[in-house]
Amino acid sequence: MSTSRRSGKPAHAARAPITMADLARIAGVSKITVSRALSENGIVNPRTRESVRALAAEHGYKLNVSARNLRLRQSHTVAVIVEMTPSVNRPMFDPYPLELLGGIAQELAAANYSVLLTTRQGALAPAVQAADAVILLGQGAKQQAVHVFDRLRLPMVVWGAASPGDEHIVVGSDNRQGGASAAERFLSLERRHPVFLGDTDHPEMAERHAGFVERLATRNIHPIVVNHKAFTAQSGIEAVQSLLRKKVRFDAIFTCNDLQAMGAIRALIELGHRVPEDVSVIGYDDTPLGAAFIPPLSSVHQNWREGGILLARKALALFRREVVHSETLPSRLVVRAT
């Protein structure tokens, strides 16, 4: 076996790994310049960047991103927690939350951030706790989810409805206006016996209910409230079946999502009622499935993509300790055949 004349060690013995200080000395720049040149979001002269990266490749040096982030107390990751429990009847690939996630991912990618996606069940994992900020999609009944994830003690932005006295940063649609626009439509059709279907324990649904009730009250009309917890088509079916079984008089239904509305229409038609001649129906969310439904569903539109972009921007701004405010996006009724 051959040996080195200087050390007496085998000639093929592994060399000590090159450090950032070594690479900086070879490149003739500072360590911080090396770090910036090798990171994806570092600001450095393009010629210097290429030179440092070429030397790093030649000497087999790789930036230890985890160690750098630990030093900087920064992970370049935002945890996105979906409050809903995915199920066969309400999957994750529905427009909610998929369109919101698309807007979030687009904005975070532009800022060189990664998305850590999880549901409520996995949200207390170490990886989530190491994130720079949290985006919570859904507040939960009586804001239960918000209170749970406050324990993470991370900058957090919530998709939902702002509540009086609540200091959380919230992005959401104008749910009160959405409810009022549904009521206005029923009034224009001279409907006198409307039904509101949804879980009013949720802040968003409570706002929709409030807008609906307030507008109807101007004409001395008081809707029946069917407080169903599930946001599924089956919930709409069961609500209509129960109303008809109890011989409740109604001529309009406003539901808190499109799935409930489509379930309600199905039950009405199967039980011999015409939509919209006998009963008008309005959903919420303006989903592609609702637009393609037979008959095409009238529904309140939410701009989820823009909402996702705002959620991401505000989460990053909170992490940077900037002043951030809640924001409400406009909603509008899309009238179709129901």
Coordinates of C-alpha atoms in Angstrom, one line a residue:
M1 CA 0.0 0.0 0.0
S2 CA 1.4 3.4 -0.9
T3 CA 1.6 6.1 1.7
S4 CA 2.0 9.9 1.7
R5 CA 5.6 11.1 2.2
R6 CA 4.4 13.9 4.5
S7 CA 1.9 12.2 6.8
G8 CA 2.6 8.5 6.4
K9 CA -1.2 8.0 5.8
P10 CA -2.5 6.0 2.9
A11 CA -2.5 8.1 -0.3
H12 CA -6.2 7.5 -0.8
A13 CA -7.2 8.7 2.7
A14 CA -10.3 11.0 2.5
R15 CA -9.6 14.8 2.7
A16 CA -11.4 16.9 5.4
P17 CA -14.5 18.3 3.8
I18 CA -14.2 21.9 2.5
T19 CA -15.8 24.5 4.7
M20 CA -17.6 27.7 3.7
A21 CA -14.6 29.6 5.1
D22 CA -12.3 27.6 2.8
L23 CA -14.5 28.3 -0.2
A24 CA -14.7 32.0 0.6
R25 CA -10.9 32.2 0.8
I26 CA -10.5 30.3 -2.6
A27 CA -13.1 32.6 -4.2
G28 CA -11.7 35.7 -2.7
V29 CA -15.1 36.8 -1.2
S30 CA -16.7 36.8 2.2
K31 CA -18.6 33.9 3.8
I32 CA -21.9 35.8 3.6
T33 CA -21.3 36.2 -0.2
V34 CA -20.8 32.5 -0.5
S35 CA -24.0 31.8 1.4
R36 CA -25.9 34.2 -0.8
A37 CA -24.4 32.9 -4.0
L38 CA -25.4 29.3 -3.2
S39 CA -28.9 30.0 -1.9
E40 CA -31.9 30.3 -4.2
N41 CA -33.0 33.7 -2.9
G42 CA -29.7 35.4 -2.1
I43 CA -29.0 38.8 -3.7
V44 CA -25.5 38.8 -5.3
N45 CA -23.8 39.8 -8.5
P46 CA -24.6 37.2 -11.2
R47 CA -20.9 36.8 -12.2
T48 CA -19.9 36.3 -8.6
R49 CA -22.8 33.8 -8.2
E50 CA -21.6 31.7 -11.2
S51 CA -18.0 31.8 -10.0
V52 CA -18.8 30.7 -6.5
R53 CA -21.1 28.0 -7.7
A54 CA -18.4 26.7 -10.1
L55 CA -15.8 26.5 -7.4
A56 CA -18.3 24.8 -5.0
A57 CA -19.0 22.2 -7.6
E58 CA -15.2 21.7 -8.3
H59 CA -14.4 21.2 -4.6
G60 CA -17.6 19.2 -3.7
Y61 CA -19.0 21.8 -1.4
K62 CA -22.8 21.9 -0.7
L63 CA -24.5 24.6 1.3
N64 CA -26.0 23.1 4.5
V65 CA -29.5 24.7 4.2
S66 CA -30.7 23.3 7.5
A67 CA -27.8 24.6 9.5
R68 CA -28.1 28.0 7.8
N69 CA -31.8 28.2 8.6
L70 CA -31.2 27.2 12.2
R71 CA -28.7 30.0 12.5
L72 CA -31.1 32.5 10.9
R73 CA -34.1 31.1 12.8
Q74 CA -35.7 30.8 9.4
S75 CA -37.0 27.7 7.6
H76 CA -38.4 29.2 4.3
T77 CA -41.4 27.1 4.9
V78 CA -45.0 28.1 5.6
A79 CA -47.3 25.5 7.1
V80 CA -50.8 25.4 5.5
I81 CA -53.3 23.6 7.8
V82 CA -56.7 22.6 6.3
E83 CA -59.2 22.6 9.1
M84 CA -61.7 20.4 7.4
T85 CA -61.5 16.6 7.8
P86 CA -61.3 15.1 4.2
S87 CA -63.8 12.5 3.4
V88 CA -65.4 10.6 0.4
N89 CA -68.2 13.1 0.5
R90 CA -65.9 16.2 0.9
P91 CA -62.5 15.5 -0.6
M92 CA -59.4 17.7 -0.6
F93 CA -59.5 18.0 -4.4
D94 CA -62.8 20.0 -4.4
P95 CA -62.4 23.7 -5.4
Y96 CA -62.3 24.4 -1.6
P97 CA -59.5 24.1 -0.5
L98 CA -57.7 23.4 -3.8
E99 CA -58.1 26.9 -5.4
L100 CA -57.0 28.6 -2.2
L101 CA -54.0 26.3 -2.1
G102 CA -53.2 27.2 -5.7
G103 CA -53.0 30.9 -4.8
I104 CA -51.0 30.2 -1.7
A105 CA -48.5 28.0 -3.6
Q106 CA -48.1 30.5 -6.4
E107 CA -47.3 33.4 -4.1
L108 CA -44.9 31.4 -1.8
A109 CA -43.0 29.9 -4.8
A110 CA -42.4 33.4 -6.1
A111 CA -40.9 34.3 -2.7
N112 CA -38.7 31.1 -2.7
Y113 CA -40.8 29.5 0.1
S114 CA -42.0 25.9 0.4
V115 CA -45.5 24.9 1.4
L116 CA -45.9 22.3 4.1
L117 CA -49.5 21.0 3.7
T118 CA -51.3 19.2 6.5
T119 CA -54.7 18.7 8.0
R120 CA -55.8 19.4 11.5
Q121 CA -54.8 15.9 12.7
G122 CA -51.1 16.4 11.8
A123 CA -50.8 20.1 12.5
L124 CA -48.8 19.7 15.8
A125 CA -46.0 17.8 14.1
P126 CA -42.4 19.1 14.7
A127 CA -42.1 20.1 11.0
V128 CA -45.1 22.4 11.4
Q129 CA -43.7 23.9 14.6
A130 CA -40.5 24.7 12.8
A131 CA -42.3 26.7 10.0
D132 CA -41.8 30.4 9.7
A133 CA -45.6 31.0 9.7
V134 CA -49.0 29.3 9.5
I135 CA -51.9 29.7 7.2
L136 CA -55.1 28.1 8.6
L137 CA -57.8 27.3 6.1
G138 CA -61.0 27.3 8.2
Q139 CA -61.7 28.6 11.7
G140 CA -63.7 25.6 12.9
A141 CA -67.0 25.8 14.9
K142 CA -66.8 28.6 17.4
Q143 CA -63.2 29.2 16.3
Q144 CA -62.0 26.0 17.9
A145 CA -59.3 25.4 15.3
V146 CA -58.0 28.9 15.7
H147 CA -57.6 28.4 19.5
V148 CA -55.8 25.1 18.9
F149 CA -53.2 26.5 16.6
D150 CA -52.6 29.6 18.7
R151 CA -50.6 27.2 20.8
L152 CA -48.0 27.0 18.1
R153 CA -47.0 30.6 18.9
L154 CA -46.2 31.2 15.2
P155 CA -47.3 34.1 13.0
M156 CA -50.7 32.9 11.7
V157 CA -53.2 34.1 9.0
V158 CA -56.7 32.6 8.9
W159 CA -59.1 32.1 6.0
G160 CA -62.6 32.9 7.3
A161 CA -64.6 35.7 8.8
A162 CA -63.3 38.4 11.2
S163 CA -65.1 38.5 14.5
P164 CA -65.6 41.6 16.7
G165 CA -62.7 41.9 19.1
D166 CA -60.7 39.2 17.4
E167 CA -57.0 40.2 16.9
H168 CA -56.2 37.4 14.4
I169 CA -55.3 38.4 10.8
V170 CA -58.2 37.1 8.7
V171 CA -58.7 37.0 5.0
G172 CA -62.1 36.0 3.7
S173 CA -65.0 36.8 1.4
D174 CA -67.8 39.3 2.3
N175 CA -70.0 36.6 3.7
R176 CA -72.6 39.0 5.0
Q177 CA -73.0 40.5 1.5
G178 CA -73.2 37.0 0.1
G179 CA -76.1 36.2 2.3
A180 CA -77.8 39.5 1.5
S181 CA -77.5 39.0 -2.2
A182 CA -79.2 35.6 -1.9
A183 CA -82.1 37.2 0.1
E184 CA -82.4 40.0 -2.5
R185 CA -82.8 37.4 -5.2
F186 CA -85.5 35.5 -3.3
L187 CA -87.3 38.8 -2.7
S188 CA -87.2 39.7 -6.4
L189 CA -88.8 36.3 -7.1
E190 CA -91.5 37.0 -4.4
R191 CA -90.5 34.1 -2.3
R192 CA -92.0 34.5 1.2
H193 CA -91.0 31.3 3.0
P194 CA -87.2 30.8 2.7
V195 CA -85.0 28.3 4.4
F196 CA -81.4 28.8 5.5
L197 CA -79.3 25.6 5.6
G198 CA -75.9 25.6 7.3
D199 CA -73.9 25.4 10.5
T200 CA -74.2 28.9 12.1
D201 CA -71.5 27.9 14.7
H202 CA -68.9 28.6 12.0
P203 CA -68.0 32.3 11.8
E204 CA -68.4 32.4 7.9
M205 CA -71.8 30.7 8.0
A206 CA -72.9 32.9 10.8
E207 CA -72.1 36.0 8.7
R208 CA -74.0 34.5 5.7
H209 CA -77.0 33.9 7.9
A210 CA -76.8 37.4 9.4
G211 CA -76.8 39.0 5.9
F212 CA -79.6 36.8 4.8
V213 CA -81.8 37.5 7.8
E214 CA -81.2 41.2 7.9
R215 CA -82.1 41.7 4.2
L216 CA -85.3 39.6 4.5
A217 CA -86.3 41.4 7.7
T218 CA -86.7 44.6 5.6
R219 CA -89.8 42.9 4.1
N220 CA -90.9 41.3 7.4
I221 CA -89.8 37.9 6.3
H222 CA -88.2 35.5 8.8
P223 CA -86.5 32.4 7.4
I224 CA -86.5 28.9 8.8
V225 CA -83.0 27.9 10.0
V226 CA -81.9 24.2 9.5
N227 CA -78.7 23.9 11.4
H228 CA -76.8 21.0 9.7
K229 CA -73.2 20.4 10.6
A230 CA -72.0 18.6 7.5
F231 CA -71.2 20.5 4.3
T232 CA -72.2 17.6 2.0
A233 CA -74.8 16.7 -0.6
Q234 CA -76.2 14.2 1.9
S235 CA -76.8 17.0 4.3
G236 CA -78.9 18.8 1.7
I237 CA -80.9 15.7 0.9
E238 CA -81.6 15.0 4.6
A239 CA -82.6 18.6 5.3
V240 CA -85.2 18.6 2.5
Q241 CA -86.6 15.2 3.4
S242 CA -87.0 16.4 7.0
L243 CA -88.8 19.6 6.0
L244 CA -91.2 17.8 3.8
R245 CA -91.8 15.0 6.3
K246 CA -92.8 17.7 8.9
K247 CA -94.9 19.4 6.3
V248 CA -93.0 22.7 6.7
R249 CA -94.0 25.3 4.1
F250 CA -91.1 26.7 2.1
D251 CA -90.5 28.1 -1.4
A252 CA -86.7 28.9 -1.3
I253 CA -83.5 27.4 0.1
F254 CA -80.2 29.1 0.7
T255 CA -77.4 26.7 1.5
C256 CA -73.9 27.3 2.8
N257 CA -72.1 25.5 0.0
D258 CA -72.9 24.1 -3.4
L259 CA -72.8 20.5 -2.3
Q260 CA -75.7 21.1 0.1
A261 CA -77.6 22.9 -2.6
M262 CA -77.2 20.1 -5.2
G263 CA -78.3 17.5 -2.6
A264 CA -81.4 19.7 -1.8
I265 CA -82.3 19.9 -5.4
R266 CA -82.0 16.2 -5.9
A267 CA -84.3 15.5 -3.0
L268 CA -86.8 18.0 -4.2
I269 CA -87.0 16.6 -7.7
E270 CA -87.1 13.0 -6.4
L271 CA -90.1 13.9 -4.2
G272 CA -92.0 15.5 -7.0
H273 CA -91.2 19.3 -6.6
R274 CA -90.0 21.5 -9.4
V275 CA -86.9 23.7 -9.2
P276 CA -87.2 26.6 -9.5
E277 CA -90.9 26.8 -10.2
D278 CA -91.9 25.4 -6.8
V279 CA -88.7 26.0 -4.8
S280 CA -85.8 28.3 -5.7
V281 CA -82.3 27.2 -4.6
I282 CA -79.1 29.2 -4.1
G283 CA -75.8 27.7 -3.2
Y284 CA -72.5 29.1 -2.1
D285 CA -69.0 29.0 -3.6
D286 CA -69.9 29.0 -7.4
T287 CA -68.1 25.7 -8.1
P288 CA -67.6 24.2 -11.6
L289 CA -69.7 21.2 -10.4
G290 CA -72.6 23.5 -9.5
A291 CA -72.3 25.4 -12.8
A292 CA -72.5 22.0 -14.7
F293 CA -75.3 20.7 -12.6
I294 CA -78.8 20.1 -14.1
P295 CA -80.4 22.5 -13.6
P296 CA -77.3 24.9 -13.4
L297 CA -77.0 26.1 -9.9
S298 CA -77.3 29.8 -8.9
S299 CA -74.5 30.4 -6.3
V300 CA -72.5 33.1 -4.5
H301 CA -69.0 33.4 -6.0
Q302 CA -65.9 33.6 -3.9
N303 CA -62.5 34.6 -5.3
W304 CA -60.4 31.8 -3.7
R305 CA -57.3 32.3 -5.9
E306 CA -56.9 35.9 -4.9
G307 CA -57.7 34.9 -1.3
G308 CA -54.8 32.4 -1.4
I309 CA -52.4 35.0 -2.7
L310 CA -53.4 37.4 0.1
L311 CA -53.1 34.7 2.7
A312 CA -49.5 34.0 1.6
R313 CA -48.5 37.6 1.4
K314 CA -49.8 38.4 4.8
A315 CA -48.2 35.3 6.4
L316 CA -44.8 36.4 5.1
A317 CA -45.3 40.0 6.2
L318 CA -46.2 38.8 9.7
F319 CA -43.0 36.7 9.8
R320 CA -41.0 39.9 8.8
R321 CA -42.8 41.7 11.6
E322 CA -44.5 44.1 9.3
V323 CA -47.9 45.8 10.1
V324 CA -50.6 43.6 8.6
H325 CA -54.4 44.0 8.6
S326 CA -57.3 41.7 7.9
E327 CA -58.9 41.9 4.5
T328 CA -62.3 41.1 3.0
L329 CA -62.8 40.2 -0.6
P330 CA -66.1 41.0 -2.5
S331 CA -68.6 38.3 -3.1
R332 CA -71.3 38.3 -5.8
L333 CA -74.3 36.2 -6.7
V334 CA -74.1 34.3 -10.0
V335 CA -77.7 33.7 -11.2
R336 CA -78.3 30.5 -13.3
A337 CA -81.4 28.3 -13.5
T338 CA -82.3 27.5 -9.9

